[in-house]
Amino acid sequence: MANNVLEVKGLSVAYGKVEAVSKISLSVGEGKIVTVIGPNGAGKTTTLSAIMGLLPSSGQVTFDGSIEQVPEVERMVVRGMNLVPEKRELFGSMSIEDNLLLGAFQRSRQGHRDHRETMEDVFALFPRLKERRQQAAGTMSGGERQMLAVGRALMAKPKLLMLDEPSLGLAPLIVREIFRIITELRQRGVSILLVEQNARAALQVADYAYVLENGGIKMQGEAEALRNDPRVIESYLGLASKHQDMLST
Amino acid sequence: MEALRIISDEHRSLAALLHAIRFMLKEAMAGRLTPDLKLFEAMVHYLDAYAEQRHHPKEDLLFGYLAERTTEGAAALATLGTQHAAAAERIATLQQALAGFVADPAQLPVFSAAFDHYADFYRGHMMLEEDTVLPLIRQHLTAEDWVAVNAAFVAEQHAKSGKTGHSEDFAGLFSRLVAAAPAPIGLGGGAFVPLP
């Protein structure tokens, strides 16, 4: 992949003596959506956390052309990397607008004063947030919370946005909308590293994909190739019941 | 294989919409949700204008290539062809049940039963396509076939993107349906307001 915004080489993460992620390498091209799919416990969230500097790791992370020997969260945010965590981690008692403003905190500390314009960009992407801007984040539905979490990350104007299970716990209709927005972000030039258990949805929007199992990369390739790979179909896309889950309530 | 991605993508949109309608009907039948009639009408309109009128012709084009390459799956293709041809009748039945419900709220069970029938049909229809026909398409279409099919699909998407003024903006409609649908299946943005 030419012009990689992120290159990870030999990344390992251990919880005590247990190695959760073992010597994995991956890259994200500029303006691309790259997905990491795999079952529960494969090491997907651990991988994102380590890249972001939330967990100690070994290996090499190169972001936007510079090697980060020891990734550190605040510096990564300032440099243009941001993570939307699986649990959203919003401030429930604060308003939607204030949650968004917090997303621009590091950028404001660097002297940038464009947070109002950036917020309007976020509102253009998520009109629902604008309608409810003065309401407490804790009163929002699951879909709205996910949108706020993504919007807050976008307030930092990231070059690379990492999304951890953005579809988790959301109804199919909202999942469709979230993934539509993810593709729109790509059109706006944001590179995306997407971790998902919902392999079908992830492979629909991704350009390139990695399959993570037991802490190691088991397969990788163009998303289209993986979508049509019998091993991926059998293990992650399923031959039957694809729509049964959606239509069975 | 962009064509397969598009078909699969559209199936997921359709399945998500069917799921949402079924959820709302279940809640309405239980007395926990006041039905938003405009939202139901807009969702059924999407099923008609997008799924039945725009999605199926693309599949017919794709399935035609398979029929030229092999006799495998011929029975499934015949079934799907018959089902596609019955689209107008199928959606008319659903629309009629919805109109009855709009005119008389007591007709909710009739609409709900008609919708269940429609959704059950669609699940079987999509499963037949995805489990039987699409794998054969992956197996039998030639590189030249894929060039032609993908080009046709991309051209259709471009021509009917809703951004050229020559077709309805279905992506925009879908977003508005998501916004108006009640939580937890939608964003709970309140009553659906049709565009003028």
XYZ file of C-alpha atoms in Angstrom, chain B residues 19-125:
107
model
C -36.496 -5.542 10.764
C -37.436 -1.977 11.694
C -40.988 -2.264 10.369
C -41.489 -5.575 12.109
C -40.237 -4.090 15.381
C -42.546 -1.081 15.112
C -45.548 -3.244 14.284
C -44.828 -5.543 17.207
C -44.632 -2.559 19.558
C -47.761 -0.996 18.083
C -49.671 -4.269 18.403
C -48.618 -4.439 22.058
C -49.844 -0.889 22.611
C -46.374 0.400 23.472
C -45.902 2.549 20.380
C -48.159 5.073 18.692
C -47.788 4.248 15.007
C -46.253 6.975 12.841
C -48.350 6.464 9.719
C -46.177 8.709 7.544
C -43.134 6.708 8.583
C -44.824 3.422 7.674
C -45.850 4.915 4.332
C -42.326 6.135 3.634
C -40.838 2.756 4.532
C -43.268 0.885 2.309
C -42.539 3.402 -0.443
C -38.829 2.546 -0.076
C -39.636 -1.155 -0.396
C -41.595 -0.453 -3.555
C -39.459 2.161 -5.298
C -36.060 0.803 -4.319
C -36.274 -2.890 -3.551
C -38.934 -3.925 -6.027
C -38.379 -1.455 -8.865
C -34.664 -0.697 -8.780
C -32.938 -3.596 -7.041
C -34.566 -6.491 -8.870
C -33.767 -5.324 -12.431
C -30.079 -5.305 -11.499
C -30.366 -8.842 -10.201
C -32.156 -9.911 -13.382
C -29.216 -8.557 -15.382
C -26.713 -10.409 -13.202
C -28.705 -13.647 -13.179
C -28.921 -13.499 -16.973
C -25.153 -13.888 -17.200
C -25.300 -16.986 -15.004
C -28.008 -18.522 -17.173
C -25.758 -18.045 -20.190
C -22.810 -19.767 -18.532
C -24.411 -22.814 -16.910
C -27.601 -24.718 -16.308
C -26.649 -25.067 -12.646
C -29.110 -23.181 -10.518
C -31.688 -23.096 -13.302
C -34.522 -24.043 -10.949
C -33.534 -21.330 -8.492
C -33.288 -18.764 -11.291
C -36.742 -19.759 -12.518
C -38.173 -19.334 -9.031
C -36.487 -15.960 -8.605
C -37.658 -14.832 -12.028
C -41.234 -15.652 -11.125
C -40.874 -13.867 -7.792
C -39.384 -10.768 -9.420
C -42.185 -10.715 -11.980
C -44.745 -10.748 -9.175
C -43.270 -7.655 -7.535
C -46.100 -5.311 -8.498
C -48.762 -7.643 -7.149
C -46.793 -8.318 -3.978
C -46.210 -4.683 -3.093
C -49.778 -3.753 -4.043
C -51.069 -6.222 -1.452
C -48.883 -4.631 1.207
C -49.821 -1.094 0.144
C -53.493 -1.998 0.234
C -53.162 -3.335 3.783
C -51.293 -0.180 4.805
C -53.954 2.049 3.225
C -56.586 0.139 5.153
C -54.681 0.710 8.383
C -54.216 4.423 7.637
C -57.970 4.757 7.042
C -58.921 2.692 10.074
C -56.531 2.102 13.004
C -58.470 -1.046 13.864
C -56.935 -2.583 10.747
C -53.481 -2.703 12.375
C -53.578 -6.515 12.747
C -54.418 -6.868 9.056
C -51.482 -4.698 8.047
C -49.231 -6.493 10.519
C -50.202 -9.884 9.082
C -49.692 -8.643 5.521
C -46.277 -7.303 6.465
C -45.250 -10.542 8.185
C -46.138 -12.392 5.007
C -44.106 -9.911 2.934
C -41.080 -10.059 5.255
C -41.120 -13.849 5.449
C -41.261 -14.011 1.682
C -38.292 -11.646 1.415
C -36.167 -13.559 3.848
C -36.626 -16.728 1.815
C -36.088 -14.810 -1.412
